[in-house]
Short mmCIF file of C-alpha atoms in Angstrom, two decimals:
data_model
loop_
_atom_site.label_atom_id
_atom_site.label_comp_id
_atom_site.label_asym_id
_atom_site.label_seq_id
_atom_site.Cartn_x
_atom_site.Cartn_y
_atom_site.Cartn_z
CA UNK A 1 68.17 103.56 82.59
CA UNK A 2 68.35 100.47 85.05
CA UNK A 3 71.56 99.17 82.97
CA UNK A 4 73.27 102.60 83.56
CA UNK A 5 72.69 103.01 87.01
CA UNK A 6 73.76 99.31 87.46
CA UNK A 7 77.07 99.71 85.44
CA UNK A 8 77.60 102.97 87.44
CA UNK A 9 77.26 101.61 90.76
CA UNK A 10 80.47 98.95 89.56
CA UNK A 11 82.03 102.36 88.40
CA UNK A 12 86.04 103.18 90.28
CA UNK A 13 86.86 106.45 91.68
CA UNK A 14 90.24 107.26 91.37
CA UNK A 15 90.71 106.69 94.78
CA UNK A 16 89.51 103.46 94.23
CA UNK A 17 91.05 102.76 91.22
CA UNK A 18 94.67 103.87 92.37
CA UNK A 19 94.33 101.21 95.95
CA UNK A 20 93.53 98.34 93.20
CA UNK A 21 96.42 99.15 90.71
CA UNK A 22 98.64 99.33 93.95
CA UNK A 23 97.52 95.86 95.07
CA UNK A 24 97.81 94.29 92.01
CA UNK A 25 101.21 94.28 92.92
CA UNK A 26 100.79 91.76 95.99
CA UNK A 27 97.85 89.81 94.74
CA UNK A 28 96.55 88.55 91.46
CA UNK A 29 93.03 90.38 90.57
CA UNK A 30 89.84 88.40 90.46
CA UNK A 31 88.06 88.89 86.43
CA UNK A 32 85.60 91.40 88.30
CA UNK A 33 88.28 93.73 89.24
CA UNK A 34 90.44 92.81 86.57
CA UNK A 35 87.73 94.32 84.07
CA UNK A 36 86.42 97.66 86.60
CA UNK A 37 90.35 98.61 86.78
CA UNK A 38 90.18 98.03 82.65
CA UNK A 39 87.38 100.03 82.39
CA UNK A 40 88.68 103.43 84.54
CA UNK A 41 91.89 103.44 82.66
CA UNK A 42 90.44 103.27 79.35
CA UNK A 43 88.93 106.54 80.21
CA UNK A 44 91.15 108.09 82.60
CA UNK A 45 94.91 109.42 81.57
CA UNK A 46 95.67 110.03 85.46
CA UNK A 47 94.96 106.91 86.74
CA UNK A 48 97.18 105.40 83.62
CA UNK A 49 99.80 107.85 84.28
CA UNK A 50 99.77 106.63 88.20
CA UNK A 51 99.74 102.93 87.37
CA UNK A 52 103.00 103.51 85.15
CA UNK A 53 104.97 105.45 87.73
CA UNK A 54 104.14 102.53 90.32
CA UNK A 55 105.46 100.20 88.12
CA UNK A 56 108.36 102.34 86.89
CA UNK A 57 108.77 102.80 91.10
CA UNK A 58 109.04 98.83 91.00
CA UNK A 59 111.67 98.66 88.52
CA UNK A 60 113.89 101.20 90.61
CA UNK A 61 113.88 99.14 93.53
CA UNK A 62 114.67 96.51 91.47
CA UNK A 63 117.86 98.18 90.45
CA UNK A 64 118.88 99.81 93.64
CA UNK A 65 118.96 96.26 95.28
CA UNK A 66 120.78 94.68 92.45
CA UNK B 1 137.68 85.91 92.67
CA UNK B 2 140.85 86.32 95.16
CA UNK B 3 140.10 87.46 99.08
CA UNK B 4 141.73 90.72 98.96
CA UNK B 5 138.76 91.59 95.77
CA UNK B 6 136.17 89.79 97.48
CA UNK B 7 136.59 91.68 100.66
CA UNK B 8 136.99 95.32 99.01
CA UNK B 9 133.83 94.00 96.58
CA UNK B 10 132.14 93.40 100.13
CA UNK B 11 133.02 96.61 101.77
CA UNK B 12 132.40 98.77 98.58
CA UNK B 13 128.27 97.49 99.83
CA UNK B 14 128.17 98.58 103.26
CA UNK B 15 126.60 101.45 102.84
CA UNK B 16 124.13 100.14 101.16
CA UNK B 17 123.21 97.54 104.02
CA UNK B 18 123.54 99.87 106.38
CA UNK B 19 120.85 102.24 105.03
CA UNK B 20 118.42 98.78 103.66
CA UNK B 21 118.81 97.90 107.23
CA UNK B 22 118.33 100.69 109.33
CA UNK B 23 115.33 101.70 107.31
CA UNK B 24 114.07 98.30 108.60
CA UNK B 25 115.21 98.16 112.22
CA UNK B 26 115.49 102.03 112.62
CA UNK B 27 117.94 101.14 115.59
CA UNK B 28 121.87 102.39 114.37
CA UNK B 29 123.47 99.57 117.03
CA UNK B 30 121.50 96.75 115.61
CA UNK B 31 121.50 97.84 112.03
CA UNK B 32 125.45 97.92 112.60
CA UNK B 33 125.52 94.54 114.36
CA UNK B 34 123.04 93.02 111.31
CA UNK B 35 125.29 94.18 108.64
CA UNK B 36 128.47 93.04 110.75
CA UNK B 37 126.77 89.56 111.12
CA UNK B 38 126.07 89.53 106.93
CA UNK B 39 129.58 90.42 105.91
CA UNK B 40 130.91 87.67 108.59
CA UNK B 41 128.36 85.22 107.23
CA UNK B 42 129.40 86.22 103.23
CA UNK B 43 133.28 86.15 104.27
CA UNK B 44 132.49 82.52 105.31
CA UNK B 45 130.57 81.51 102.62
CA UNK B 46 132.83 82.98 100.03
CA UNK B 47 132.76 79.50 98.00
CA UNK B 48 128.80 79.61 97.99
CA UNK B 49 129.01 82.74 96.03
CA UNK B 50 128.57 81.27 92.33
CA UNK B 51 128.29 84.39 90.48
CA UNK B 52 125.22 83.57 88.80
CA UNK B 53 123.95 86.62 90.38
CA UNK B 54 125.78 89.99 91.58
CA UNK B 55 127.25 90.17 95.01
CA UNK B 56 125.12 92.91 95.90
CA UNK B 57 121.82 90.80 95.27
CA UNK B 58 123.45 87.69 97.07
CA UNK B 59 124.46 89.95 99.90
CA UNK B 60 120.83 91.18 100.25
CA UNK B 61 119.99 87.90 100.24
CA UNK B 62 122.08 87.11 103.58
CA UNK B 63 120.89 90.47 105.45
CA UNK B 64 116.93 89.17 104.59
CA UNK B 65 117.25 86.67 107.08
CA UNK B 66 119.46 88.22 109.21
CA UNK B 67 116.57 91.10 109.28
CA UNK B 68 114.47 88.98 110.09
CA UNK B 69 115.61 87.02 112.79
CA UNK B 70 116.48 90.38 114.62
CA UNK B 71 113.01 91.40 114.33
CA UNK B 72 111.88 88.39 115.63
CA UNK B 73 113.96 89.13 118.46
CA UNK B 74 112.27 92.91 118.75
CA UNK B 75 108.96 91.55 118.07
CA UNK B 76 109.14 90.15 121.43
CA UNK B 77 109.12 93.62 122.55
CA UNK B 78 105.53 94.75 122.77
CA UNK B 79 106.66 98.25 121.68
CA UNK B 80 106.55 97.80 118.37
CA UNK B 81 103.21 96.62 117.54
CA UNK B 82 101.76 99.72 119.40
CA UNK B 83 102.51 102.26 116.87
CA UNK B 84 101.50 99.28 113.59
CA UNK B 85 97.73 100.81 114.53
CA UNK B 86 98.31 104.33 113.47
CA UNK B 87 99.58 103.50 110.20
CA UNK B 88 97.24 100.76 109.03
CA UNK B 89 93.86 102.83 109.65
CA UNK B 90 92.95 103.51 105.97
CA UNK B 91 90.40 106.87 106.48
CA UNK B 92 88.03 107.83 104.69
CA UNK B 93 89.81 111.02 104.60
CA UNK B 94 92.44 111.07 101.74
CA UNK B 95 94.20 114.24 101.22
CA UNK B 96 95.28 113.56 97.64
CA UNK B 97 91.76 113.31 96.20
CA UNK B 98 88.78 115.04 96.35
CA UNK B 99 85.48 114.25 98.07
CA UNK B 100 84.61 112.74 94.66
CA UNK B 101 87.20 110.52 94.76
CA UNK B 102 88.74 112.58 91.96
CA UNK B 103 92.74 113.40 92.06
CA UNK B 104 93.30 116.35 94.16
CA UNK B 105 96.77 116.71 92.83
CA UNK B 106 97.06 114.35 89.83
CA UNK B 107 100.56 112.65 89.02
CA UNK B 108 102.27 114.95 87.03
CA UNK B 109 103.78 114.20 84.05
CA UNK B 110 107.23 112.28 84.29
CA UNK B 111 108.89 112.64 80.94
CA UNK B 112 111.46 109.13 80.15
CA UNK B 113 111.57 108.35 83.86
CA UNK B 114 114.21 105.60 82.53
CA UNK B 115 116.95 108.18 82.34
CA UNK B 116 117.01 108.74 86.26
CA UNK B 117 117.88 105.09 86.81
CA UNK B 118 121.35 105.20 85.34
CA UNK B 119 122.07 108.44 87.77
CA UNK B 120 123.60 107.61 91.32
CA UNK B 121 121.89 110.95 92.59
CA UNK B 122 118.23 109.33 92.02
CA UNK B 123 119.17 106.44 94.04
CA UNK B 124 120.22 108.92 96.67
CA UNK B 125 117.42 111.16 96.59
CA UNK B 126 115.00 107.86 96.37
CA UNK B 127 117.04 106.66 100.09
CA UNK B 128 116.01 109.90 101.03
CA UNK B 129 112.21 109.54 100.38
CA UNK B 130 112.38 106.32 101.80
CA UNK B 131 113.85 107.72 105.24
CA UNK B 132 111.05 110.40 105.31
CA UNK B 133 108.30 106.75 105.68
CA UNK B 134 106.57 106.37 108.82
CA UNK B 135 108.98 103.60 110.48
CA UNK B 136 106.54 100.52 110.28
CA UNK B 137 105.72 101.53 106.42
CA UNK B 138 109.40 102.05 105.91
CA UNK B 139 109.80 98.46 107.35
CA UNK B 140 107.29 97.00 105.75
CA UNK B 141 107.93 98.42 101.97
CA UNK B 142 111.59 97.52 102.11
CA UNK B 143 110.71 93.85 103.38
CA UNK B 144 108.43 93.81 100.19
CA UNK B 145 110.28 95.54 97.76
CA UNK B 146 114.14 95.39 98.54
CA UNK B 147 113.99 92.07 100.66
CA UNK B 148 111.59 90.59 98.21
CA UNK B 149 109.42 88.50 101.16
CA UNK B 150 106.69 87.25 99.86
CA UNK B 151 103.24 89.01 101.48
CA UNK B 152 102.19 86.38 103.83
CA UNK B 153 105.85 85.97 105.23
CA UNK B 154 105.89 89.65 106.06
CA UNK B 155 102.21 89.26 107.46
CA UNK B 156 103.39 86.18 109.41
CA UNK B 157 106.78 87.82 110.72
CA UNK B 158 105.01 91.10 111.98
CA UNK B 159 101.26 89.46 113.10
CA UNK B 160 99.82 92.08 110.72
CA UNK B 161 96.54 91.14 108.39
CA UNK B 162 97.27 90.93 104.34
CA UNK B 163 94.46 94.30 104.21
CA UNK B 164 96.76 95.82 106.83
CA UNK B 165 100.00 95.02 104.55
CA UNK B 166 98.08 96.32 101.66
CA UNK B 167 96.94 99.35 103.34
CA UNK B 168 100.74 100.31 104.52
CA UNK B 169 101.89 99.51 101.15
CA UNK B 170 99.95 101.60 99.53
CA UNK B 171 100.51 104.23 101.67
CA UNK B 172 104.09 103.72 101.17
CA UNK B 173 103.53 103.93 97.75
CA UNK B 174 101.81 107.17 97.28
CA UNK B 175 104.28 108.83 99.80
CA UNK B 176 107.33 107.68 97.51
CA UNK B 177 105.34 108.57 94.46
CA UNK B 178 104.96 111.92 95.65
CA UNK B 179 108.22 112.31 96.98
CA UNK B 180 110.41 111.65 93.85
CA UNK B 181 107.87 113.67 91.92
CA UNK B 182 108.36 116.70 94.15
CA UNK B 183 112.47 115.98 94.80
CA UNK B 184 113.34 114.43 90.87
CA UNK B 185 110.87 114.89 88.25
CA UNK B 186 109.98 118.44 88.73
CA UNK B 187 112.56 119.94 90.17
CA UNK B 188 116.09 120.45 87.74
CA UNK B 189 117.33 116.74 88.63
CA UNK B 190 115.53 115.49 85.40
CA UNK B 191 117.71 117.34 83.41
#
């Protein structure tokens, strides 16, 4: 029971989740986050579908200033 | 390259300066006089063009620093650091998700989102969503993403913390995300 709670408490909300995926843009993730973000997308096709569209979002900007 | 090309091949981007910059300075005058100043500066340095990359990118190259000299100059100007406040203050209170922290309205599904970059309209509708930024995040997403600064050059430039610049990008972020969702992907554009 103590290993669940403890893996639960590391556990992203979306919320959370989405402000990491967005600043993985501007700064390289330590392991720790790294692995949480890992974790949440595994499991959740919103979060996935969010992190593509940012970097889809990138790649636009990319063109429009090229 | 002869002038006569090399001046219409500058021209033919001054609409697109004028928009990159003004959605930096949000001031019509000095956008004008910034863009005036870049196509001056490119004029002279015609024979430090080497093609390697297209004039466009080389041009936004010049207007970076010429961006951010002038808002070096404005920065002086207490003004603008006021209003920096309002949009860094990450609240609790998120309107796109729940209490939870669950989606309130998830991203919707997209389709090939690859097919909008080879339409012009996209690029016009994305200027559009960019417009609609609060003017600091406007500023500070186009120095990051169009200008390509490096974080802790914009952070220097505008005396702002790197959790304020992630805050305002993020921001930026989901308001452009949402944007071209509700103006592009769902709406008959994607056809």
């Amino acid at each position: 029971m103590k290993s669940i709670k403890h893996l639960l408490g590391h556990w992203l909300s979306c919320k959370d989740a989405s402000r990491v995926v967005s600043q993985a843009q501007e700064r390289s993730l330590s392991a720790f986050e790294r692995w949480r973000l890992r974790m949440h997308l595994a499991v959740c096709d919103k979060c996935t579908r969010f992190e593509r569209q940012l970097q889809f979002m990138r790649e636009a900007l990319r063109r429009y200033r090229s | 390259m002869d002038n006569a090309t090399f001046t219409a091949e500058l021209d033919a981007h001054r609409r697109y300066l004028l928009r990159v910059a003004h959605l930096q300075l949000r001031d019509a005058d000095l956008a004008e006089d910034v863009v005036q100043e870049t196509l001056v500066a490119a004029l002279s340095a015609q024979a430090g063009f080497t093609g390697k990359s297209s004039v466009k990118t080389w041009l936004t190259g010049i207007l970076k620093h010429k961006i951010v000299d002038a808002i070096r100059q404005k920065q002086r100007q207490p003004i603008i650091q006021a209003s920096f406040d309002d949009e860094t203050d990450l609240d609790d209170f998120d309107p796109l998700f729940k209490d939870n922290g669950g989606w309130a309205a998830p991203p919707a599904d997209w389709g090939d989102p690859e097919n909008a970059l080879s339409r012009q309209q996209f690029f016009d509708i994305m200027e559009l969503c960019l417009e609609k930024l609060p003017p600091n995040t406007a500023r500070v997403f186009m120095m990051r993403e169009v200008m390509e600064l490096e974080s802790d050059e914009i952070c220097k430039e505008l005396t702002i913390t790197a959790n304020n610049l992630w805050v305002i990008l993020y921001r930026a972020r989901m308001a452009l995300r949402q944007c071209l969702e509700q103006n592009w992907f769902a709406g008959q554009g994607r056809g």
